[in-house]
Amino acid sequence: MFETDRLRLRAVREADFENLMVLFNHDRVEKMLTSGFVVPLGVKAEKELREMCSSRLLYVIIETKDNHEFVGFISLWDAQMKNRDARLGMALLPSFWGRGYATEVLRFIIDYAFRQLALHRVSLHVFGNNTAAIKVYNKVGFVQEGVQRKANWIDGKWQDVIWMAVLDEDWEASKQEGPNPKTVS
Ligand SMILES: CC(C)(COP(=O)(O)OP(=O)(O)OC[C@H]1O[C@@H](n2cnc3c(N)ncnc32)[C@H](O)[C@@H]1OP(=O)(O)O)[C@@H](O)C(=O)NCCC(=O)NCCS
């Protein structure tokens, strides 16, 4: 189990799947996570989610430290051993947006990815209209590496898909500018 200032990151439990399905079914969340059709997700999606949780390099629930409220998840997946690269995904319930939680969790997980998992890169893609996510990824050191133009159809418009990554060396350099994240409890 990991802790940041306000949050706890812990392994998935059976009781979390109900909350995870609520999160994935929220239309403001689902449309930012999938390049597939945004449709209500049921039993089949839950089965796939269970397989995903057990097969990923890291899949943790984010909860508040104070009262154990379910906030969301963060995950590292598609790890390539030779190139030491893994993909990052995360989502929070909309009621927790705008409190700096994503920034807090990302700072911890990036540090953990480089210092404990020995990764060299953490990569992700984000839709061009996802202003909050792009802002937070930039803030914690992700750099834009490429753009797939008009690659995703959302809300009646084409959106670019933006590829971003942070390198271990970028992260080390950025740590000179601020305090280290809290360590594992
Ligand atoms: C992306 C997400 C994880 C961000 O979580 P969060 O806890 O709200 O993020 P933070 O509060 O740490 O930071 C968000 C930043 O974006 C800013 N922001 C939010 N909405 C914005 C908007 N529409 N335009 C510009 N900036 C915006 C906030 O002001 C904040 O910046 P600041 O710290 O400089 O004030 C959350 O919105 C989410 O779960 N979205 C749905 C799923 C998703 O998009 N996942 C990522 C897929 S790549």
Short mmCIF file of C-alpha atoms and ligand atoms in Angstrom, two decimals:
data_model
loop_
_atom_site.label_atom_id
_atom_site.label_comp_id
_atom_site.label_asym_id
_atom_site.label_seq_id
_atom_site.Cartn_x
_atom_site.Cartn_y
_atom_site.Cartn_z
CA MET A 1 0.00 0.00 0.00
CA PHE A 2 1.27 3.47 -0.90
CA GLU A 3 0.43 6.84 0.58
CA THR A 4 0.67 10.40 -0.64
CA ASP A 5 -0.27 13.47 1.38
CA ARG A 6 -4.04 13.03 1.07
CA LEU A 7 -4.50 9.69 -0.69
CA ARG A 8 -3.92 5.98 -0.35
CA LEU A 9 -3.11 3.74 -3.33
CA ARG A 10 -3.95 0.12 -2.67
CA ALA A 11 -4.62 -3.20 -4.41
CA VAL A 12 -8.05 -3.84 -5.94
CA ARG A 13 -10.58 -5.66 -3.73
CA GLU A 14 -13.76 -7.49 -4.73
CA ALA A 15 -15.88 -4.61 -3.37
CA ASP A 16 -14.16 -2.11 -5.72
CA PHE A 17 -15.66 -3.49 -8.93
CA GLU A 18 -19.01 -1.83 -8.29
CA ASN A 19 -17.29 1.57 -7.91
CA LEU A 20 -15.04 0.93 -10.91
CA MET A 21 -18.07 0.17 -13.08
CA VAL A 22 -19.77 3.39 -11.90
CA LEU A 23 -16.57 5.26 -12.81
CA PHE A 24 -16.24 3.69 -16.27
CA ASN A 25 -19.95 4.24 -16.96
CA HIS A 26 -19.77 7.95 -16.19
CA ASP A 27 -20.07 9.56 -19.62
CA ARG A 28 -17.55 12.34 -18.82
CA VAL A 29 -15.05 9.63 -17.89
CA GLU A 30 -15.81 6.92 -20.46
CA LYS A 31 -15.49 9.24 -23.44
CA MET A 32 -12.00 10.30 -22.26
CA LEU A 33 -10.80 6.71 -21.87
CA THR A 34 -12.06 4.86 -24.91
CA SER A 35 -11.58 5.33 -28.60
CA GLY A 36 -14.40 2.83 -29.07
CA PHE A 37 -18.13 3.49 -28.87
CA VAL A 38 -19.29 5.24 -25.70
CA VAL A 39 -22.09 2.89 -24.58
CA PRO A 40 -23.35 1.65 -21.20
CA LEU A 41 -20.93 -0.96 -19.89
CA GLY A 42 -22.31 -4.15 -18.34
CA VAL A 43 -21.32 -7.67 -17.35
CA LYS A 44 -18.96 -8.27 -20.30
CA ALA A 45 -17.03 -5.05 -19.55
CA GLU A 46 -16.80 -6.00 -15.88
CA LYS A 47 -15.37 -9.40 -16.83
CA GLU A 48 -12.77 -7.69 -19.05
CA LEU A 49 -11.98 -5.25 -16.24
CA ARG A 50 -11.34 -8.10 -13.81
CA GLU A 51 -8.92 -9.71 -16.29
CA MET A 52 -7.25 -6.33 -16.87
CA CYS A 53 -6.73 -5.73 -13.15
CA SER A 54 -5.01 -9.05 -12.66
CA SER A 55 -2.82 -8.89 -15.77
CA ARG A 56 -1.47 -5.34 -15.57
CA LEU A 57 1.93 -4.38 -14.17
CA LEU A 58 0.15 -2.13 -11.67
CA TYR A 59 -3.53 -1.45 -11.08
CA VAL A 60 -4.33 0.40 -7.88
CA ILE A 61 -7.39 1.97 -6.34
CA ILE A 62 -7.07 5.59 -5.22
CA GLU A 63 -8.94 6.37 -2.02
CA THR A 64 -8.95 9.24 0.46
CA LYS A 65 -6.75 8.70 3.48
CA ASP A 66 -9.24 10.38 5.82
CA ASN A 67 -12.35 8.30 5.24
CA HIS A 68 -11.47 5.62 2.63
CA GLU A 69 -13.71 7.12 -0.05
CA PHE A 70 -13.27 5.59 -3.51
CA VAL A 71 -11.69 8.23 -5.78
CA GLY A 72 -10.56 6.27 -8.86
CA PHE A 73 -7.70 4.17 -10.21
CA ILE A 74 -4.27 4.48 -11.78
CA SER A 75 -2.57 1.81 -13.84
CA LEU A 76 0.66 0.90 -15.62
CA TRP A 77 0.35 -1.64 -18.41
CA ASP A 78 1.74 -2.93 -21.70
CA ALA A 79 5.21 -3.02 -20.13
CA GLN A 80 8.03 -3.78 -22.55
CA MET A 81 10.92 -5.46 -20.77
CA LYS A 82 13.62 -4.67 -23.31
CA ASN A 83 12.83 -0.98 -23.67
CA ARG A 84 11.57 -0.53 -20.09
CA ASP A 85 8.53 1.39 -21.28
CA ALA A 86 5.00 1.12 -19.84
CA ARG A 87 1.70 2.86 -20.59
CA LEU A 88 -0.15 4.87 -17.97
CA GLY A 89 -3.90 5.20 -17.52
CA MET A 90 -5.97 6.84 -14.81
CA ALA A 91 -9.42 8.17 -14.01
CA LEU A 92 -11.10 9.81 -11.03
CA LEU A 93 -14.80 10.20 -10.25
CA PRO A 94 -15.86 13.69 -11.43
CA SER A 95 -16.82 14.66 -7.87
CA PHE A 96 -13.09 14.59 -7.01
CA TRP A 97 -11.81 16.56 -10.01
CA GLY A 98 -10.05 19.89 -9.51
CA ARG A 99 -8.53 19.19 -6.08
CA GLY A 100 -5.04 18.40 -7.34
CA TYR A 101 -5.50 14.66 -6.69
CA ALA A 102 -4.30 13.56 -10.14
CA THR A 103 -1.17 15.71 -9.79
CA GLU A 104 -0.47 14.20 -6.35
CA VAL A 105 -0.95 10.59 -7.52
CA LEU A 106 0.99 11.04 -10.76
CA ARG A 107 4.00 12.47 -8.95
CA PHE A 108 4.07 9.41 -6.73
CA ILE A 109 3.51 6.84 -9.50
CA ILE A 110 6.08 8.31 -11.88
CA ASP A 111 8.68 8.31 -9.13
CA TYR A 112 7.72 4.72 -8.25
CA ALA A 113 7.88 3.66 -11.93
CA PHE A 114 11.47 4.86 -12.26
CA ARG A 115 12.89 4.17 -8.81
CA GLN A 116 11.15 0.89 -7.95
CA LEU A 117 10.01 -0.65 -11.23
CA ALA A 118 13.19 0.42 -13.07
CA LEU A 119 11.27 1.79 -16.04
CA HIS A 120 12.96 4.16 -18.46
CA ARG A 121 9.82 5.65 -20.02
CA VAL A 122 6.18 6.09 -19.01
CA SER A 123 3.98 6.70 -22.06
CA LEU A 124 0.35 7.54 -22.64
CA HIS A 125 -2.10 8.88 -25.16
CA VAL A 126 -4.73 11.50 -24.47
CA PHE A 127 -7.49 13.00 -26.58
CA GLY A 128 -6.86 16.55 -27.78
CA ASN A 129 -10.02 17.91 -26.07
CA ASN A 130 -8.99 16.54 -22.66
CA THR A 131 -7.66 19.88 -21.42
CA ALA A 132 -7.47 18.90 -17.74
CA ALA A 133 -5.50 15.71 -18.44
CA ILE A 134 -3.06 17.44 -20.82
CA LYS A 135 -2.50 20.18 -18.26
CA VAL A 136 -1.80 17.75 -15.44
CA TYR A 137 0.46 15.53 -17.58
CA ASN A 138 2.49 18.58 -18.67
CA LYS A 139 2.68 19.74 -15.06
CA VAL A 140 4.26 16.47 -13.90
CA GLY A 141 6.78 16.31 -16.74
CA PHE A 142 5.17 14.50 -19.69
CA VAL A 143 6.26 15.84 -23.07
CA GLN A 144 4.26 15.63 -26.27
CA GLU A 145 5.92 13.20 -28.72
CA GLY A 146 3.41 12.96 -31.53
CA VAL A 147 -0.09 13.60 -32.74
CA GLN A 148 -2.47 11.34 -34.60
CA ARG A 149 -4.61 13.91 -36.36
CA LYS A 150 -8.40 13.63 -36.19
CA ALA A 151 -8.15 10.05 -34.93
CA ASN A 152 -11.05 9.92 -32.48
CA TRP A 153 -14.71 10.90 -32.93
CA ILE A 154 -16.15 12.50 -29.77
CA ASP A 155 -19.22 14.69 -29.34
CA GLY A 156 -19.79 15.12 -33.06
CA LYS A 157 -16.20 16.16 -33.85
CA TRP A 158 -12.87 14.65 -34.74
CA GLN A 159 -10.22 14.97 -32.02
CA ASP A 160 -6.49 14.50 -32.27
CA VAL A 161 -4.87 11.74 -30.24
CA ILE A 162 -1.78 13.10 -28.53
CA TRP A 163 1.09 10.82 -27.53
CA MET A 164 3.11 11.88 -24.49
CA ALA A 165 5.89 10.38 -22.38
CA VAL A 166 8.18 11.15 -19.48
CA LEU A 167 11.72 9.73 -19.29
CA ASP A 168 13.60 8.73 -16.15
CA GLU A 169 16.25 11.36 -16.94
CA ASP A 170 13.59 14.12 -17.30
CA TRP A 171 12.17 13.08 -13.95
CA GLU A 172 15.55 13.11 -12.20
CA ALA A 173 16.24 16.58 -13.60
CA SER A 174 12.81 17.88 -12.52
CA LYS A 175 13.31 16.60 -8.96
CA GLN A 176 16.13 19.09 -8.51
CA GLU A 177 13.39 21.74 -8.72
CA GLY A 178 11.08 20.41 -5.96
CA PRO A 179 10.67 18.03 -2.99
CA ASN A 180 10.48 14.24 -3.48
CA PRO A 181 7.06 12.56 -3.28
CA LYS A 182 6.36 10.62 -0.10
CA THR A 183 7.58 7.05 -0.06
CA VAL A 184 5.89 3.69 0.44
CA SER A 185 4.28 3.22 3.84
C1 LIG B 1 -7.74 14.00 -16.01
C2 LIG B 1 -8.06 13.85 -14.53
C3 LIG B 1 -7.42 12.55 -14.03
C4 LIG B 1 -7.52 15.07 -13.78
O1 LIG B 1 -7.78 14.89 -12.40
P1 LIG B 1 -7.78 16.13 -11.36
O2 LIG B 1 -7.56 15.56 -10.01
O3 LIG B 1 -8.99 16.95 -11.57
O4 LIG B 1 -6.49 16.92 -11.82
P2 LIG B 1 -5.74 18.04 -10.98
O5 LIG B 1 -6.73 18.72 -10.08
O6 LIG B 1 -4.52 17.45 -10.36
O7 LIG B 1 -5.24 19.02 -12.14
C5 LIG B 1 -6.11 19.41 -13.16
C6 LIG B 1 -5.58 20.70 -13.76
O8 LIG B 1 -6.32 20.96 -14.95
C7 LIG B 1 -6.97 22.23 -14.83
N1 LIG B 1 -8.21 22.13 -15.56
C8 LIG B 1 -9.29 21.38 -15.28
N2 LIG B 1 -10.21 21.54 -16.25
C9 LIG B 1 -9.69 22.39 -17.14
C10 LIG B 1 -10.16 22.96 -18.35
N3 LIG B 1 -11.36 22.62 -18.85
N4 LIG B 1 -9.36 23.82 -19.01
C11 LIG B 1 -8.12 24.13 -18.54
N5 LIG B 1 -7.61 23.60 -17.39
C12 LIG B 1 -8.40 22.75 -16.71
C13 LIG B 1 -7.12 22.46 -13.35
O9 LIG B 1 -7.23 23.84 -13.05
C14 LIG B 1 -5.79 21.89 -12.84
O10 LIG B 1 -4.71 22.76 -13.07
P3 LIG B 1 -4.00 23.57 -11.84
O11 LIG B 1 -3.52 22.53 -10.88
O12 LIG B 1 -2.89 24.31 -12.50
O13 LIG B 1 -5.09 24.41 -11.27
C15 LIG B 1 -9.60 13.79 -14.30
O14 LIG B 1 -10.17 14.93 -14.91
C16 LIG B 1 -10.27 12.55 -14.87
O15 LIG B 1 -10.33 11.51 -14.23
N6 LIG B 1 -10.81 12.66 -16.11
C17 LIG B 1 -11.54 11.56 -16.76
C18 LIG B 1 -10.63 10.42 -17.17
C19 LIG B 1 -9.43 10.92 -17.95
O16 LIG B 1 -9.52 11.87 -18.71
N7 LIG B 1 -8.31 10.20 -17.77
C20 LIG B 1 -7.09 10.52 -18.49
C21 LIG B 1 -7.15 9.88 -19.82
S1 LIG B 1 -5.66 10.16 -20.74
#
